[in-house]
Amino acid sequence: MVGLTSAAGLVGFLSEPDPDLRVFALRKLDEEIDLLWAEVADSVGTIEALYEDESFPERELAALLTAKVYYHLGEYNESMAFALGAGKLFDLDNKGEFEETIISKCVDTYIALTVPATLTNTASQPAPQLITSFPSGGGSASAGLTSPMTPFSQSTLPSKSLLSRAEPSAFDPSLPGGAGAVVGSHPAPLILHRDIRENLHAIVEQLFERCFCEGRYRQVVGIAIEARNLDVLKRVILRASEDERREGKKRQLEGPGKGEELMEYVLNICMGVVQERGLRNQILKLILDLLNDIPTPDYFAIAKCVVYLNQHSMASDILLQLVQKGDARSLAVAYQIAFDLYDNGTQEFLAKIQENLPVADGDGTNGRSGDDKEETAKETDQLISDSSIGSSVRRESIPEDQKKAYDSIRTILQGTKSIDLNLEFLFRNNHTDMSILTKVKDSLEARNSIFHTAVTFSNALMNAGTTNDGFFRQNLEWLGKAVNWSKFTATAALGVIHKGNLSQGMKLLDPYLPRDAVSPGSVFSQGGSLYALGLIYANHGTTSHVLNYLREQFKNATEEVIQHGGALGLGVAGMATGSEDIYDDLKDVLYTDSALNGEAVGLAMGLVMLGSGNIKALENMIQYAHDTQHEKIVRGLALGMALIMYGRQEAADELINGLLDDPDPTLRYGGIMTIAMAYCGTGSNKAVRKLLHVAVSDVSDDVRRVAVMSLGFILFRKPSSVPRMVELLSESYNPHVRYGAALALGISCAGTGLDEAIDLLEPMIKDPTDFVRQGALISLAMIMVQQNEPMNPKVGIIRKTFQRIISDKHEDAMAKFGCALALGIIDAGGRNCTIGLQTQTGNLNMAGIVGMAVFTQYWYWFPLTHFLSLSFTPTAVIGLDHELEIPSFKFYSATRPSLFDYPPEQETKTDEAPEKVATAVLSTTAQAKRRAQKKERAQKHDSMDIEPTSATPRTADPRVDDKDKMEMDDESSKAKSEKMEGEKGEEKEGEKEGTPSADGAKKKNGKEPEKEKFGYWVENMSRVLPAQLKFISFSADGRYEPIKKPTGGVVLLTDTKPSDPKTLLELKSRKKVSSITPDTKTRQTEQGASRTSAGTGGAEAAAGVLTAVDEDEEGGEEAEVPKDFDYETDGDAFEE
């Protein structure tokens, strides 16, 4: 049947009084509306009138036709309103463009109508205010009026700010998406009739029910989170669990069920996508409630939530429940949760969990080691208002097996178990290439302080955590050239090398540590030893008496250098303890107004109060930053304030706005660092916009540099987005902006080997500015850490570039310094560590982020470079059974062995005897010889008539023999050179095709290389890279099975054959460190040291060198200026 070509007749029927004719016209037009909509559009008012006429029998049909006309006209809001009025005639099951567009519009409108109602319920919550004064008028006006929870978009900004033009300055709950939303991301909410609203909710409910029936739960989760409708979110999770139970037990053997998968998805969305802290807390609380109601809860998901919400009491309750069950699997789950809590929690959080664990009546030990900590009361916001903090230790009579389990959990929560396992892993798998370190040392002049420090850093980073300090023992003469702060740095390097060696830390550093009486040793080595002690016990000061020892040494010290090192050590060891006593001790030294101490003390104050948001501390630090005249003190306080606001997000906005409006560029620098720390890993759009605005508008190069660099901290969870964002900034005319872009790439893409980031950094190696080249080299090493040629073919070229730059005598000192750091970073921890700013379970790695942030301050103070070791994460899979023993077993890696293998060690050229070279003969000499020989032969020919026979045999002409011999030598040397060239060609071909040594050897033997087998078995406690984890599997018929999917690090195992005898891994013995007193140590010569320290560690061997007092220590020059060279003749010497 031929369709209609004109709508004129049907449109005319719409004006007829007979309702049957109008209904007929509507039905025909509805069938052909996609072709005739242009003609019908002129009469859309008539169709609307039919819909509004309540006596018309087909009102819904008129509404549907009107909706389609407005849809074709592009008026989607009106089209949606009339489609909702069509009732059941609007068919959701129809897969047309009209239906899909209207459904999408309905979802957007549903979100826009739901979000403001949710925000009005939570916007009126009171929050403490930061009472302080900033000198800038724009910032101080809002400082006293705006809540710390107020985001950037709601605060008053100066008129020059682009944000103040793009976003409203006052809070308006009617805004779609709320104040935290990106402008334009949500439509403006429509004013809809009550019936239309009901129809809208009915349509959305139909969509949800359809998704439930089809198993598309994630779509409902996305709508619920975007609409902030937690009731819908709770419903979809419960519905998924019900559907799973309805399907029966047949799916239990097929892996995790729908409920577990959906819960994990919601957690990932909550942590990675949701940017507002308040909404994230509400979602996590909901998940916690749901998980607790499930008969078999996912304890690992609960642990992830309780860490973020600071619910220490709930964490301890979970551990109690599991221990009381008593079976091997429950114990293994409890231990695994304890390891996860340790990886993600702060010292204060873990200490509170230990307090809540029961202690046997006869046991005198407290659940909490170290000194008692006061509660950090004054925080900007209380996450859990109804959480009860256990202040007393629970003592009760418990069975012996439970007592043993609680003791094991305490050992795990204190970190000693994890540290011991990581130390054993790094020690037994150490693949440090010492030839690289030796070449760095030989290429850099030790009498130059910056070069000596660079070699020290390279050694420390390359051997971080391995306890391998043999480089110091083997190079005592080089070590003896360290003076003043180079000696401070070299001593602190021992803390990086022995990081985590809690059992031997004090013994190792005993020769260096200051004594109660006046010590005869160098104050620089004493200060460095306190810094090293803090690095060894980094973030674990409460597990022993080290924190008290550092505090006493800091208070008793009179030398500024010792106070400086003590402050750094105290801050690192007491990280995030929130101790008011330590803070007061640091504040007392700060008020002495010493520039040398002030920088370290300000930083240490921030480390101790890390993430607490302590308002009293912030007010004191801001006030003193305005009072002091020392830039170093202001810089230390600015960084300390940023650390106090770690992870606080919107709660830090008032401080950020105040600091950014300050006329002092150093405080503005601190404001940018506060953005980086408060919003680290969130990917916050408003934080990124603020940083980009400051990066192109601030008048200070330092502020612009750190603004670009801070993008790496915000976006390190989305590394692929950073190269595109900083591409133009990396080509800026300002070298400071280019440097910031380089470090932003290194921080965000660390360990990924991302090609886009490498493509941006490679041209920057040739930048005309030395410090830009330095930043590019360091960032390349961060990105290429633990990469080999099968994973990234460019790593070989980059390593050769590092070797070339370090050996180039014409290269600038700054670039060589960066290259030395790069060589240490790329082989971090014996090639067994990566740079991890998030934990293996997906949470933020607090110590890693703080270490990276403080490391970037090496720009101002080189000793802070050691903080980078805090971000080194061992990449291993360490399997433990329910008794926390290390069984010997293997797991399968479904890859080629070479794909994730260690990079080959650098080939060292052996010294060969010089070959004899054939003597060169000039052409004129050869011609003269030939002429002489021709003349001689002619003379002999003339005298042949009467020549008598000689009695002695005639010898050949020696000149002819020499000539022939020379020609033979030339031929042999030519053949030899051709052979050498052939061998070189084969080696080059081998390098192109695969591994140079293996392929080259096989080609020389005339054999084809064997094809590499796919898949291999890996021994327990071996290196497993993060990219390799998805290829790891455990044998189905094996003895040991993991409690959860391996994510790297410690994995608890269940023993399927507990009655069989088990084989344990033999722990390799470490070097025993004996205590040495400085009185018995004298300065050793290189020969004497090699004899006496043959069996000792590097720390012991270097003690005599580093503790020696430098001559003219305070004002002395690093190296004596050489005198004029006097030429002495033999005559002068004879006269003398």
XYZ file of N, CA and C in Angstrom, residues 74 85 162 212 262-263 344 467 557 566 638 662 710 818 1074 1090:
48
model
N 13.351 19.253 17.492
C 14.515 19.428 18.355
C 14.195 19.986 19.718
N 3.007 12.339 29.192
C 1.541 12.422 29.231
C 0.867 11.351 28.415
N 39.320 32.984 36.593
C 38.413 32.498 35.571
C 37.263 31.699 36.191
N 16.759 -4.926 35.857
C 16.832 -6.035 36.802
C 16.571 -7.366 36.094
N 28.701 -6.920 41.929
C 28.100 -5.590 41.966
C 28.667 -4.769 43.119
N 28.900 -5.411 44.259
C 29.473 -4.702 45.400
C 30.868 -4.190 45.067
N 46.711 -0.060 54.314
C 45.895 1.106 53.997
C 45.676 2.066 55.160
N 69.327 -3.943 52.281
C 70.374 -4.046 53.313
C 71.749 -4.267 52.700
N 69.305 18.179 71.816
C 70.323 18.641 70.872
C 70.500 20.148 70.980
N 67.207 15.483 63.462
C 66.246 14.930 64.404
C 64.816 15.261 64.037
N 54.659 25.952 54.879
C 53.692 25.833 53.782
C 53.515 24.371 53.394
N 47.437 34.964 49.050
C 48.488 35.630 49.813
C 49.510 36.259 48.873
N 51.679 19.469 40.118
C 50.643 18.909 40.984
C 49.558 18.185 40.204
N 70.582 14.809 37.795
C 69.325 14.140 37.468
C 69.537 12.771 36.861
N 77.060 -5.845 64.470
C 77.550 -5.736 65.843
C 77.679 -4.289 66.234
N 90.194 -2.326 54.064
C 89.956 -3.542 53.296
C 90.369 -4.772 54.073
